[in-house]
mmCIF file of C-alpha atoms in Angstrom:
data_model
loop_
_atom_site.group_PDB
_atom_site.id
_atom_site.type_symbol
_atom_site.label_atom_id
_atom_site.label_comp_id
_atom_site.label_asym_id
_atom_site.label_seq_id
_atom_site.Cartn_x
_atom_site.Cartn_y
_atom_site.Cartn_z
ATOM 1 C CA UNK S 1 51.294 108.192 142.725
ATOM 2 C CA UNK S 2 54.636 109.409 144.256
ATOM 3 C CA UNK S 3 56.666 106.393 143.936
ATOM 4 C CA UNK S 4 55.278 106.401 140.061
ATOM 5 C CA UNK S 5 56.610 110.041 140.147
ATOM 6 C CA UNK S 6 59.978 109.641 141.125
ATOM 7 C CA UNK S 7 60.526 106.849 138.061
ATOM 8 C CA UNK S 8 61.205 109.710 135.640
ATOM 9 C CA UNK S 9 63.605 111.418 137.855
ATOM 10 C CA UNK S 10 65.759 108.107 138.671
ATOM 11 C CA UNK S 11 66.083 107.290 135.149
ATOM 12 C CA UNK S 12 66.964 111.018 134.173
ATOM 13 C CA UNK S 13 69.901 110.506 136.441
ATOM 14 C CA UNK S 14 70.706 107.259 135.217
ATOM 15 C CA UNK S 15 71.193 108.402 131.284
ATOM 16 C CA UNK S 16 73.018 111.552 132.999
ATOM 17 C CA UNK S 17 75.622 109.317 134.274
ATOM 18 C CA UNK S 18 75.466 106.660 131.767
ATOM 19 C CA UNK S 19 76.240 109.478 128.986
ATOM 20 C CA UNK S 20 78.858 111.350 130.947
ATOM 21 C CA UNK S 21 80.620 107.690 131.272
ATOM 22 C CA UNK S 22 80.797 107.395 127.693
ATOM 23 C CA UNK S 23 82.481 111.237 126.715
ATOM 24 C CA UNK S 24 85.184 111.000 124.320
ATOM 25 C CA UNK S 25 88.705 111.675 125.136
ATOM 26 C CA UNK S 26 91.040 113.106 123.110
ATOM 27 C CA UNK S 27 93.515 110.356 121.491
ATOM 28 C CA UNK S 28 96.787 112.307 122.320
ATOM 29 C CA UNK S 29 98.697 109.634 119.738
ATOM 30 C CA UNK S 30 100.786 111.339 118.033
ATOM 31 C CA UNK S 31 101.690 109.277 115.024
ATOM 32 C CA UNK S 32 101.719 111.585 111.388
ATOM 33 C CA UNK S 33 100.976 108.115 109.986
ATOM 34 C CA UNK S 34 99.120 107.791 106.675
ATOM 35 C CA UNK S 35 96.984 105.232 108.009
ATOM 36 C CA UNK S 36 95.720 106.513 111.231
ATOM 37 C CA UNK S 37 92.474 108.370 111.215
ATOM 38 C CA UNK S 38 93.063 110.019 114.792
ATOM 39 C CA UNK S 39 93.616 113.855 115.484
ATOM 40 C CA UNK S 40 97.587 113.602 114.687
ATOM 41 C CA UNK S 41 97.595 110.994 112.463
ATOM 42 C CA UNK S 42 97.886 111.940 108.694
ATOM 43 C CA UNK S 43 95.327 109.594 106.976
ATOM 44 C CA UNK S 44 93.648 112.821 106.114
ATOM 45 C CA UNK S 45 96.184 114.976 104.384
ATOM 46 C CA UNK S 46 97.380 111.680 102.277
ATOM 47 C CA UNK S 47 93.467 110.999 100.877
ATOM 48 C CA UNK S 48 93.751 114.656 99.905
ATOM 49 C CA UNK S 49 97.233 114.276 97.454
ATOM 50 C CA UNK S 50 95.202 112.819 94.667
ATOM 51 C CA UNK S 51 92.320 115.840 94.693
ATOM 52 C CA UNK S 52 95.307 117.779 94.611
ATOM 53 C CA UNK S 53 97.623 116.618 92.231
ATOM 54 C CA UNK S 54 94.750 114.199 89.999
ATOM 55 C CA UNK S 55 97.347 113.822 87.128
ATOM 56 C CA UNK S 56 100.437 112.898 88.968
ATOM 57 C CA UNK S 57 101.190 109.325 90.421
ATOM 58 C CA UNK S 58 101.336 109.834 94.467
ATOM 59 C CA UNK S 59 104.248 107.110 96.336
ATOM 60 C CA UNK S 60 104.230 106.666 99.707
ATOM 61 C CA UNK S 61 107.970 105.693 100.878
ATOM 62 C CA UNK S 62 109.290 106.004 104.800
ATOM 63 C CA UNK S 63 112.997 104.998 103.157
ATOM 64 C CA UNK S 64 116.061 107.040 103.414
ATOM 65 C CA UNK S 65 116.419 109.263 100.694
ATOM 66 C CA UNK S 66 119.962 108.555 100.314
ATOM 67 C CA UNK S 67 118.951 104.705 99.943
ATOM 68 C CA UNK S 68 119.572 102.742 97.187
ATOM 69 C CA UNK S 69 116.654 101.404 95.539
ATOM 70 C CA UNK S 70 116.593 98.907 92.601
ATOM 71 C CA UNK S 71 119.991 98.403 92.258
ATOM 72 C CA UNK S 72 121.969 101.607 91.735
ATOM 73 C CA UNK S 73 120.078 104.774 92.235
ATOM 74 C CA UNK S 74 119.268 106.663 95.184
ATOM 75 C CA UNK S 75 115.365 106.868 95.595
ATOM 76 C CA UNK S 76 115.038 109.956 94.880
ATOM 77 C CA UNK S 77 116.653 109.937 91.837
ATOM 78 C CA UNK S 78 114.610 106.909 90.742
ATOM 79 C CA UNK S 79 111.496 108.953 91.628
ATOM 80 C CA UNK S 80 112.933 111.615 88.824
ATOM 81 C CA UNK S 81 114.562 109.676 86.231
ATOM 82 C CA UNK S 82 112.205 106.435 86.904
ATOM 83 C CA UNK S 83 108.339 106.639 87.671
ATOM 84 C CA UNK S 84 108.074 110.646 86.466
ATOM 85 C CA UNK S 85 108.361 111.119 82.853
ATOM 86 C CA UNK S 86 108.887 114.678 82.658
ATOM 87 C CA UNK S 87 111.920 115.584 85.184
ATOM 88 C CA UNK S 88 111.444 118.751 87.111
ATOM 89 C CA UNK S 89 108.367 118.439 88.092
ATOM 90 C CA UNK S 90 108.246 116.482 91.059
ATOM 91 C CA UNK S 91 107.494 116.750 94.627
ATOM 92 C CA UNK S 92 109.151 115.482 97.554
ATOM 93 C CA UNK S 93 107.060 115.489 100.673
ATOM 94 C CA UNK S 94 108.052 114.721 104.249
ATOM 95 C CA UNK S 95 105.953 115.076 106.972
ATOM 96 C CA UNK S 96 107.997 113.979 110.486
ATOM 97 C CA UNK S 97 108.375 115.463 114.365
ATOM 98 C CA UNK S 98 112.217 115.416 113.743
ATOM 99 C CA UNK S 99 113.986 116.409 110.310
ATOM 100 C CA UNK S 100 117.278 115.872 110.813
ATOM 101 C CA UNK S 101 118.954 114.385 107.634
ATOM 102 C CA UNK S 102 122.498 113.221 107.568
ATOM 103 C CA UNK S 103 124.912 114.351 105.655
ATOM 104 C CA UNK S 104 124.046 112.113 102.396
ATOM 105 C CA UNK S 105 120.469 112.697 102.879
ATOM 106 C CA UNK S 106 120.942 115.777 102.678
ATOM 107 C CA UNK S 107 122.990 116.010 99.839
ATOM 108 C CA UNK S 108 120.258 113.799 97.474
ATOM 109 C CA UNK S 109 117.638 115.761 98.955
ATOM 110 C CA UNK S 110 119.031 119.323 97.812
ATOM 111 C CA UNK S 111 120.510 117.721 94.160
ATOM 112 C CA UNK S 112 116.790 116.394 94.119
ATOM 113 C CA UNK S 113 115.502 120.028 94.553
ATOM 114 C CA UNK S 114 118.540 121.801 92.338
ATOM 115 C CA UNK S 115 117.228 119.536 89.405
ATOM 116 C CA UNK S 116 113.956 121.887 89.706
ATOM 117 C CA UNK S 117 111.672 119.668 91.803
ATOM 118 C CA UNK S 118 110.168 120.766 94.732
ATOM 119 C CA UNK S 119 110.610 119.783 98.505
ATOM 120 C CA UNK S 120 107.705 120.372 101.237
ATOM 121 C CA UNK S 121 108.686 119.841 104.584
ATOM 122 C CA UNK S 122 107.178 119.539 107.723
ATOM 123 C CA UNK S 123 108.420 119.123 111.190
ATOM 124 C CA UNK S 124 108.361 120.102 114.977
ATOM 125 C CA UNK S 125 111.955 120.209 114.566
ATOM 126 C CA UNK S 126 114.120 121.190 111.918
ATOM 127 C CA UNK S 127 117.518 119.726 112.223
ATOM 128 C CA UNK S 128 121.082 122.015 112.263
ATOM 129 C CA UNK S 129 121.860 120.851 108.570
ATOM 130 C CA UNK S 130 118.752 122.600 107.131
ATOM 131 C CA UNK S 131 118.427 125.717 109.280
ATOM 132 C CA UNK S 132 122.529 126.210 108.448
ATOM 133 C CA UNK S 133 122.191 125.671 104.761
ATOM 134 C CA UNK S 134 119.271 128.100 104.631
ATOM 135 C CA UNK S 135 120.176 130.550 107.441
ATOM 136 C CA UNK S 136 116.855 130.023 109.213
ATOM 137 C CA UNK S 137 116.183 130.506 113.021
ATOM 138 C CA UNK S 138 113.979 128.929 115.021
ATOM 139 C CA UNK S 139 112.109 129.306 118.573
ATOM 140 C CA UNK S 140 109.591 127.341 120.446
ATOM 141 C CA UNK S 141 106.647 128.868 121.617
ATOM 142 C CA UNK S 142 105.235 126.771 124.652
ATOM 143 C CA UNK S 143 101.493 127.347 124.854
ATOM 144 C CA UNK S 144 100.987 124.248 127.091
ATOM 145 C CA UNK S 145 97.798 121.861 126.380
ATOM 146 C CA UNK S 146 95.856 125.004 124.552
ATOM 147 C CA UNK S 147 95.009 124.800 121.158
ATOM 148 C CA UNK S 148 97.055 126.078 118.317
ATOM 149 C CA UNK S 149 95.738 128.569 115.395
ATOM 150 C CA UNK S 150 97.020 129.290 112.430
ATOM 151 C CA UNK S 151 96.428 131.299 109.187
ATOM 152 C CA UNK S 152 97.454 131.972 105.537
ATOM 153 C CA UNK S 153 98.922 135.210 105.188
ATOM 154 C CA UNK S 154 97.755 134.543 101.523
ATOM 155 C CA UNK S 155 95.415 134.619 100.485
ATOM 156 C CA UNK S 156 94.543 136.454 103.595
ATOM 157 C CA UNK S 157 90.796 135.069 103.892
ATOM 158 C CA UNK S 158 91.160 131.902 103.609
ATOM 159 C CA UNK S 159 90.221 131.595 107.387
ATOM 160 C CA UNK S 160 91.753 129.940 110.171
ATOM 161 C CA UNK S 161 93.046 126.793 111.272
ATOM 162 C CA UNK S 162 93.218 124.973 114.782
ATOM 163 C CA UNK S 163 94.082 121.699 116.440
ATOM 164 C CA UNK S 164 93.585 121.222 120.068
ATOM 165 C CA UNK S 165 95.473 119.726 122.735
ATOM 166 C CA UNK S 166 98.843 120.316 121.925
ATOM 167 C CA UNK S 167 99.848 123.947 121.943
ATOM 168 C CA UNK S 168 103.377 123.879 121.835
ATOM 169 C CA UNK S 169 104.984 124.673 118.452
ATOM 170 C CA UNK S 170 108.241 125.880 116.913
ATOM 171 C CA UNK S 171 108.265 129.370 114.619
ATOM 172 C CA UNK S 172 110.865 131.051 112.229
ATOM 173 C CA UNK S 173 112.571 134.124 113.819
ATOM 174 C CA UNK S 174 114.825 135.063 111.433
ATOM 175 C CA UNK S 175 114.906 134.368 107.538
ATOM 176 C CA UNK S 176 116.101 136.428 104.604
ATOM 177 C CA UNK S 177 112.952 138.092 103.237
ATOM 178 C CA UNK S 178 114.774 138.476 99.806
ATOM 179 C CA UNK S 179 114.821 134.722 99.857
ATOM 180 C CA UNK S 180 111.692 133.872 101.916
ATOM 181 C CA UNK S 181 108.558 134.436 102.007
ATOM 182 C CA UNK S 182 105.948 133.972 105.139
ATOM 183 C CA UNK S 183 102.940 132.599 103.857
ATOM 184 C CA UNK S 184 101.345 131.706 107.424
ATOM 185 C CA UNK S 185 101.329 132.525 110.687
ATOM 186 C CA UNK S 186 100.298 131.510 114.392
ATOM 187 C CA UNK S 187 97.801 133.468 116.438
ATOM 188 C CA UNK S 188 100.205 135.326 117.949
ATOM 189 C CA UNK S 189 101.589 136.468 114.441
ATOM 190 C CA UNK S 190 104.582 134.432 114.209
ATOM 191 C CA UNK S 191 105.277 132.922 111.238
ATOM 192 C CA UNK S 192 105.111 129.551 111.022
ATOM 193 C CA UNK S 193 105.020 128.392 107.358
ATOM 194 C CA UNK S 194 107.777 129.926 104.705
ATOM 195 C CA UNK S 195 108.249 129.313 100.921
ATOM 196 C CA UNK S 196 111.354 130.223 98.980
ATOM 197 C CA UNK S 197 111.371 133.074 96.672
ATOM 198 C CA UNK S 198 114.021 131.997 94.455
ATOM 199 C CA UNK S 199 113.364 128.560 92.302
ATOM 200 C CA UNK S 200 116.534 128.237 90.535
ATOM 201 C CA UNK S 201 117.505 125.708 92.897
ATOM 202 C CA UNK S 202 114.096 124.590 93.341
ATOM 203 C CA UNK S 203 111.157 125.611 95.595
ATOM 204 C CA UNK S 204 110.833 124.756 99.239
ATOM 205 C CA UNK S 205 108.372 125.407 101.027
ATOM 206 C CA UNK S 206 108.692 124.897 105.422
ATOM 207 C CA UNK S 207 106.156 124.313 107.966
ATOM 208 C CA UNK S 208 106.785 123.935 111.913
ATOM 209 C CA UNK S 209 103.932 123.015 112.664
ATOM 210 C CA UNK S 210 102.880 119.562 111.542
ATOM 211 C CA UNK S 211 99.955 118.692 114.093
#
């Protein structure tokens, strides 16, 4: 009877260890790609364009924008003048660790915008050429391998949102409030996602924290 006793026990500490083997680690990857279904990949966010734009064709492009496509016109222009039929109404996405556009990318990416599309970017880091154009300012908050939270400003109870792993993050410290507006922030209350006030030359809207 006490060697059919101790069966039970041995096995308990067999699944013990044979579950604890088989925890699931955190795939650190970062790779914002369309495609990848891991914690910092972005196959999520790019099944959710066509819920939220169901009437407008979605293109997925990792080209220049200053690069010329068919011929003679720079891609973003051929996204205006080409696949959209009513100009004005389109919207440039990029969603990157590094923005930092050269001078010609620049250039087709703010005509793009002037025309009365809109631009949403995202990025860890936001190059010289935008933060100058826009007089923005940007710090990095290092919050080491903790998670990061964030929340809309508005609507205000729309809850909060967190990734772990990676707490390190970039925020806006100084933007013209006549021209910006914060529209979310990080746990600590700085603001981490801005939208521009004034559409005649289009409507931006920043994030810094793409994770």
């Amino acid at each position: 009877m006490k060697k059919l006793a101790t069966i039970p026990a041995l096995l308990f500490v067999v699944l013990v260890a044979a579950l604890s083997g088989c925890k699931k680690t955190l795939n650190r990857n970062i790779t914002l790609n369309k495609s990848d279904k891991n914690p910092y990949g972005a196959w999520y966010a790019r099944t959710q364009l066509d819920w939220l734009f169901p009437q407008a064709p979605v293109f997925d492009n990792t080209e220049s924008p200053a690069k010329i496509s068919n011929g003679n016109w720079p891609q973003l222009s051929l996204l205006t003048d080409g696949f959209v039929s009513d100009s004005g109404h389109a919207l440039y996405m990029v969603l990157t660790q590094r923005f930092v556009p050269t001078a010609e990318e620049w250039e087709h990416i703010t005509d793009f915008a002037a025309t009365g599309n809109s631009v949403w970017i995202s990025a860890n880091y936001f190059g010289e050429r935008l933060t100058d154009s826009f007089h923005l300012r940007l710090a990095s908050a290092d919050a080491g391998e903790g998670s990061l939270q964030t929340s809309f400003l508005f609507p205000a109870d729309t809850g909060r949102f967190i990734y772990p792993g990676f707490g390190t993050h970039d925020y806006f410290t100084a933007f013209d409030s006549l021209q910006w507006q914060p529209l979310a922030t990080d746990e600590n209350g700085k603001v981490v996602l801005v939208a521009s006030r004034d559409t005649a030359q289009g409507h931006w809207v920043l994030q810094s924290t793409p994770l």
